[in-house]
Amino acid sequence: MPIKLTKGRNISLKKASQQSNSSPNIHRVSVGLGWDPLPSPTSIDADAQVFMLGLNGKVRTADDFIFYNHLRSPCGSVIHKGDNRDGNGEGDDETIIIIP
């Protein structure tokens, strides 16, 4: 079920289900970033990134930083779908998929 996150809103992925005390059954999270291009010569390039943290709350190695130049985590659970440098096109311009 898609959830659209708006500015200033938070969503807990660990929140208990409304009908039971169990966690929701999340199979995949897709985070999309979209923007519209500005007229030339001004441009915007937004970049989606993920820092994978260990139990100590810190990045373990550089491989745990997923972005346009490092598209997949070593374990395959985080996938960056590629860089969009100008915001052209409909929908999300950059997408990151997280598979718990």
Short mmCIF file of C-alpha atoms in Angstrom, two decimals:
data_model
loop_
_atom_site.label_atom_id
_atom_site.label_comp_id
_atom_site.label_asym_id
_atom_site.label_seq_id
_atom_site.Cartn_x
_atom_site.Cartn_y
_atom_site.Cartn_z
CA MET A 1 0.00 0.00 0.00
CA PRO A 2 1.67 3.29 -1.08
CA ILE A 3 2.12 6.01 1.51
CA LYS A 4 2.92 9.49 0.29
CA LEU A 5 5.18 11.29 2.74
CA THR A 6 4.73 15.05 2.76
CA LYS A 7 7.02 17.73 4.16
CA GLY A 8 7.08 17.67 7.97
CA ARG A 9 5.32 14.29 8.26
CA ASN A 10 6.88 11.19 9.84
CA ILE A 11 5.93 7.57 9.38
CA SER A 12 7.09 4.74 11.65
CA LEU A 13 7.79 1.52 9.77
CA LYS A 14 7.82 -0.32 13.12
CA LYS A 15 4.39 0.89 14.23
CA ALA A 16 2.13 -1.93 15.43
CA SER A 17 -0.80 -2.94 13.27
CA GLN A 18 -4.16 -1.35 14.10
CA GLN A 19 -5.83 -4.78 14.41
CA SER A 20 -3.14 -6.65 16.32
CA ASN A 21 -0.04 -6.10 18.41
CA SER A 22 2.29 -7.35 15.68
CA SER A 23 4.45 -5.32 13.33
CA PRO A 24 3.14 -4.76 9.81
CA ASN A 25 4.33 -7.25 7.22
CA ILE A 26 6.65 -5.01 5.18
CA HIS A 27 8.22 -6.70 2.15
CA ARG A 28 9.71 -3.70 0.37
CA VAL A 29 10.07 0.05 0.83
CA SER A 30 10.51 2.32 -2.16
CA VAL A 31 11.64 5.90 -1.54
CA GLY A 32 11.17 8.28 -4.47
CA LEU A 33 12.52 11.77 -4.97
CA GLY A 34 11.01 14.03 -7.61
CA TRP A 35 11.59 17.59 -8.75
CA ASP A 36 10.91 19.74 -11.78
CA PRO A 37 13.63 21.42 -13.84
CA LEU A 38 14.13 25.18 -13.70
CA PRO A 39 14.57 27.31 -16.82
CA SER A 40 18.15 27.56 -18.13
CA PRO A 41 20.78 28.49 -17.07
CA THR A 42 19.65 27.55 -13.53
CA SER A 43 19.44 23.84 -12.74
CA ILE A 44 18.75 21.56 -9.79
CA ASP A 45 20.33 18.17 -9.21
CA ALA A 46 18.93 16.44 -6.12
CA ASP A 47 20.54 13.16 -5.09
CA ALA A 48 18.87 10.35 -3.13
CA GLN A 49 21.23 8.59 -0.71
CA VAL A 50 21.11 5.93 2.01
CA PHE A 51 23.49 5.38 4.91
CA MET A 52 23.23 1.83 6.24
CA LEU A 53 23.97 1.90 9.97
CA GLY A 54 25.20 -0.88 12.24
CA LEU A 55 23.78 -1.56 15.71
CA ASN A 56 26.10 1.13 17.08
CA GLY A 57 24.39 3.74 14.86
CA LYS A 58 27.45 4.21 12.65
CA VAL A 59 28.29 3.33 9.05
CA ARG A 60 30.53 0.26 9.10
CA THR A 61 32.34 0.78 5.77
CA ALA A 62 32.14 2.96 2.65
CA ASP A 63 30.14 0.12 1.02
CA ASP A 64 27.25 1.01 3.37
CA PHE A 65 26.81 4.39 1.64
CA ILE A 66 24.40 3.88 -1.31
CA PHE A 67 24.15 6.69 -3.88
CA TYR A 68 24.33 7.41 -7.65
CA ASN A 69 27.93 6.18 -7.91
CA HIS A 70 27.46 3.07 -5.71
CA LEU A 71 24.05 1.66 -6.63
CA ARG A 72 23.76 -1.50 -4.52
CA SER A 73 24.59 -2.53 -0.98
CA PRO A 74 26.87 -5.57 -0.62
CA CYS A 75 23.97 -7.63 0.77
CA GLY A 76 21.59 -6.48 -2.02
CA SER A 77 18.97 -5.12 0.37
CA VAL A 78 19.35 -1.49 -0.80
CA ILE A 79 19.21 -0.63 -4.51
CA HIS A 80 19.56 2.86 -5.98
CA LYS A 81 17.83 2.92 -9.39
CA GLY A 82 20.16 5.53 -10.92
CA ASP A 83 20.92 9.23 -11.19
CA ASN A 84 18.69 11.86 -12.77
CA ARG A 85 20.60 15.11 -13.10
CA ASP A 86 17.88 17.44 -14.34
CA GLY A 87 14.45 16.41 -12.99
CA ASN A 88 12.97 15.86 -16.44
CA GLY A 89 10.20 13.29 -16.74
CA GLU A 90 7.05 12.42 -14.87
CA GLY A 91 6.91 10.86 -11.41
CA ASP A 92 9.91 10.12 -9.25
CA ASP A 93 13.24 11.18 -10.69
CA GLU A 94 15.36 9.03 -8.38
CA THR A 95 14.24 5.92 -6.49
CA ILE A 96 15.82 3.78 -3.78
CA ILE A 97 14.40 0.34 -2.98
CA ILE A 98 14.91 -1.20 0.46
CA ILE A 99 14.17 -4.88 1.02
CA PRO A 100 14.11 -5.71 4.76
#
